Amino acid sequence: MKRSKNQKAEIVTIPQAAGSVLAEGLTFKGGTLSGVGKIAINCYFVGDISTNDLVVVDEAGNVLGNIEAQSVVVRGNVKGNLIAVEDVHVSSGGVVNGNITCATLEVSAGAAFSGECNMTASRKETNILGNITDKANSVE
């Protein structure tokens, strides 16, 4: 493809805050995606996802697999289990078919969730409870 001198090349940048993005039109089948930082899924994804940060399954995202992260936001479809250290938010239009383990769960009007939910203490609460227990044990 030839460009004229006045025609600039289109540069696509992903803001650093966005982390890794699997964009619409892609297909990922059979594997595990793991890493450090935020992950946005906006494609058809078959496999497990693991990160120490946020996973967002956007409107065009369809995940067939388990997700393990600090926090998870579902705006698309997930068929698999979600494990979040902190919170899971299923937005309007989002669908989750699977079990959820998290500290905080929010399911918006217009969202769907089919499965069981196990609520756990958040990492912050665990640290606070641990500090209280440690102080109580040191008094004895």
CSV table of C-alpha atoms in Angstrom, one decimal:
chain,number,residue,atom,x,y,z
A,1,MET,CA,0.0,0.0,0.0
A,2,LYS,CA,1.5,3.3,-1.1
A,3,ARG,CA,1.0,6.5,0.8
A,4,SER,CA,1.3,10.1,-0.5
A,5,LYS,CA,3.6,12.4,1.4
A,6,ASN,CA,0.7,14.2,3.0
A,7,GLN,CA,-1.0,11.0,4.2
A,8,LYS,CA,0.0,10.0,7.7
A,9,ALA,CA,0.2,6.5,8.9
A,10,GLU,CA,-2.6,5.5,11.4
A,11,ILE,CA,-1.0,4.7,14.7
A,12,VAL,CA,-3.1,2.7,17.1
A,13,THR,CA,-2.1,3.0,20.7
A,14,ILE,CA,-3.5,1.2,23.7
A,15,PRO,CA,-3.4,3.2,26.9
A,16,GLN,CA,-1.1,1.7,29.5
A,17,ALA,CA,-4.0,1.6,32.0
A,18,ALA,CA,-5.8,-0.8,29.6
A,19,GLY,CA,-3.2,-3.5,30.0
A,20,SER,CA,-3.5,-6.4,27.5
A,21,VAL,CA,-6.4,-6.4,25.1
A,22,LEU,CA,-7.7,-9.3,22.9
A,23,ALA,CA,-9.8,-7.3,20.4
A,24,GLU,CA,-13.0,-8.1,18.6
A,25,GLY,CA,-12.5,-10.3,15.6
A,26,LEU,CA,-9.9,-12.5,17.2
A,27,THR,CA,-10.4,-16.1,18.3
A,28,PHE,CA,-8.4,-17.8,21.0
A,29,LYS,CA,-8.9,-21.5,21.4
A,30,GLY,CA,-7.3,-24.0,23.7
A,31,GLY,CA,-4.8,-22.6,26.1
A,32,THR,CA,-4.2,-20.6,29.2
A,33,LEU,CA,-3.7,-16.8,29.3
A,34,SER,CA,-1.8,-15.7,32.4
A,35,GLY,CA,0.2,-12.7,33.3
A,36,VAL,CA,0.5,-9.5,35.3
A,37,GLY,CA,-1.7,-6.5,34.8
A,38,LYS,CA,-5.2,-5.8,33.4
A,39,ILE,CA,-6.7,-8.0,30.7
A,40,ALA,CA,-9.6,-7.0,28.5
A,41,ILE,CA,-11.3,-9.8,26.4
A,42,ASN,CA,-13.5,-8.6,23.5
A,43,CYS,CA,-13.3,-11.8,21.4
A,44,TYR,CA,-14.2,-15.5,21.4
A,45,PHE,CA,-11.9,-17.1,24.0
A,46,VAL,CA,-11.7,-20.8,24.9
A,47,GLY,CA,-9.3,-21.4,27.8
A,48,ASP,CA,-8.5,-20.2,31.3
A,49,ILE,CA,-7.4,-16.7,32.3
A,50,SER,CA,-5.3,-15.7,35.3
A,51,THR,CA,-3.9,-12.4,36.4
A,52,ASN,CA,-3.0,-10.5,39.6
A,53,ASP,CA,-5.2,-7.6,38.4
A,54,LEU,CA,-8.5,-6.9,36.7
A,55,VAL,CA,-10.1,-9.0,33.9
A,56,VAL,CA,-12.8,-7.3,31.9
A,57,VAL,CA,-15.0,-9.4,29.5
A,58,ASP,CA,-16.4,-6.7,27.3
A,59,GLU,CA,-19.7,-6.8,25.3
A,60,ALA,CA,-18.3,-8.7,22.4
A,61,GLY,CA,-16.4,-11.0,24.7
A,62,ASN,CA,-17.3,-14.7,25.0
A,63,VAL,CA,-15.2,-16.8,27.4
A,64,LEU,CA,-15.5,-20.5,27.7
A,65,GLY,CA,-13.2,-21.2,30.6
A,66,ASN,CA,-12.3,-20.2,34.2
A,67,ILE,CA,-11.1,-16.7,35.2
A,68,GLU,CA,-8.9,-16.1,38.3
A,69,ALA,CA,-8.0,-12.4,39.1
A,70,GLN,CA,-8.0,-9.7,41.6
A,71,SER,CA,-11.3,-8.4,40.2
A,72,VAL,CA,-13.6,-9.4,37.3
A,73,VAL,CA,-16.1,-7.3,35.3
A,74,VAL,CA,-18.4,-9.2,32.9
A,75,ARG,CA,-20.2,-7.2,30.2
A,76,GLY,CA,-20.2,-10.1,27.7
A,77,ASN,CA,-20.6,-13.9,28.3
A,78,VAL,CA,-18.7,-16.3,30.5
A,79,LYS,CA,-19.3,-20.0,30.8
A,80,GLY,CA,-16.9,-21.1,33.5
A,81,ASN,CA,-16.0,-20.3,37.1
A,82,LEU,CA,-14.9,-16.9,38.4
A,83,ILE,CA,-12.5,-16.6,41.3
A,84,ALA,CA,-11.7,-13.0,42.4
A,85,VAL,CA,-9.7,-11.9,45.5
A,86,GLU,CA,-11.9,-8.8,45.7
A,87,ASP,CA,-15.0,-8.2,43.6
A,88,VAL,CA,-17.0,-9.5,40.6
A,89,HIS,CA,-19.4,-7.2,38.8
A,90,VAL,CA,-21.8,-8.6,36.2
A,91,SER,CA,-23.0,-5.6,34.3
A,92,SER,CA,-26.4,-5.2,32.5
A,93,GLY,CA,-26.2,-7.5,29.5
A,94,GLY,CA,-23.5,-9.6,31.0
A,95,VAL,CA,-24.1,-13.4,31.5
A,96,VAL,CA,-22.3,-15.8,33.8
A,97,ASN,CA,-22.9,-19.5,33.8
A,98,GLY,CA,-20.7,-20.9,36.5
A,99,ASN,CA,-19.7,-20.6,40.1
A,100,ILE,CA,-18.3,-17.4,41.6
A,101,THR,CA,-16.0,-17.1,44.5
A,102,CYS,CA,-15.3,-13.5,45.6
A,103,ALA,CA,-15.4,-11.0,48.5
A,104,THR,CA,-18.0,-8.7,46.8
A,105,LEU,CA,-20.6,-9.6,44.1
A,106,GLU,CA,-22.7,-7.1,42.2
A,107,VAL,CA,-25.2,-8.3,39.6
A,108,SER,CA,-26.8,-5.3,37.8
A,109,ALA,CA,-30.4,-5.2,36.5
A,110,GLY,CA,-30.4,-6.8,33.1
A,111,ALA,CA,-27.5,-9.2,33.9
A,112,ALA,CA,-27.8,-13.0,34.3
A,113,PHE,CA,-26.0,-15.3,36.7
A,114,SER,CA,-26.6,-19.0,36.9
A,115,GLY,CA,-24.5,-20.9,39.5
A,116,GLU,CA,-23.4,-20.8,43.1
A,117,CYS,CA,-21.6,-18.0,44.9
A,118,ASN,CA,-19.1,-18.4,47.7
A,119,MET,CA,-18.4,-15.1,49.5
A,120,THR,CA,-14.9,-14.8,51.0
A,121,ALA,CA,-13.2,-12.1,53.0
A,122,SER,CA,-11.3,-9.6,50.9
A,123,ARG,CA,-7.5,-9.4,51.1
A,124,LYS,CA,-7.9,-6.1,53.0
A,125,GLU,CA,-10.4,-7.7,55.5
A,126,THR,CA,-8.1,-10.7,55.9
A,127,ASN,CA,-5.1,-8.4,56.7
A,128,ILE,CA,-7.3,-6.4,59.2
A,129,LEU,CA,-8.6,-9.6,60.8
A,130,GLY,CA,-5.0,-11.0,60.9
A,131,ASN,CA,-3.7,-7.8,62.6
A,132,ILE,CA,-6.5,-8.0,65.2
A,133,THR,CA,-5.8,-11.6,65.9
A,134,ASP,CA,-2.1,-10.9,66.2
A,135,LYS,CA,-2.7,-8.1,68.6
A,136,ALA,CA,-5.1,-10.2,70.7
A,137,ASN,CA,-2.6,-13.1,70.8
A,138,SER,CA,0.3,-10.7,71.9
A,139,VAL,CA,-1.8,-9.4,74.8
A,140,GLU,CA,-2.1,-12.9,76.3
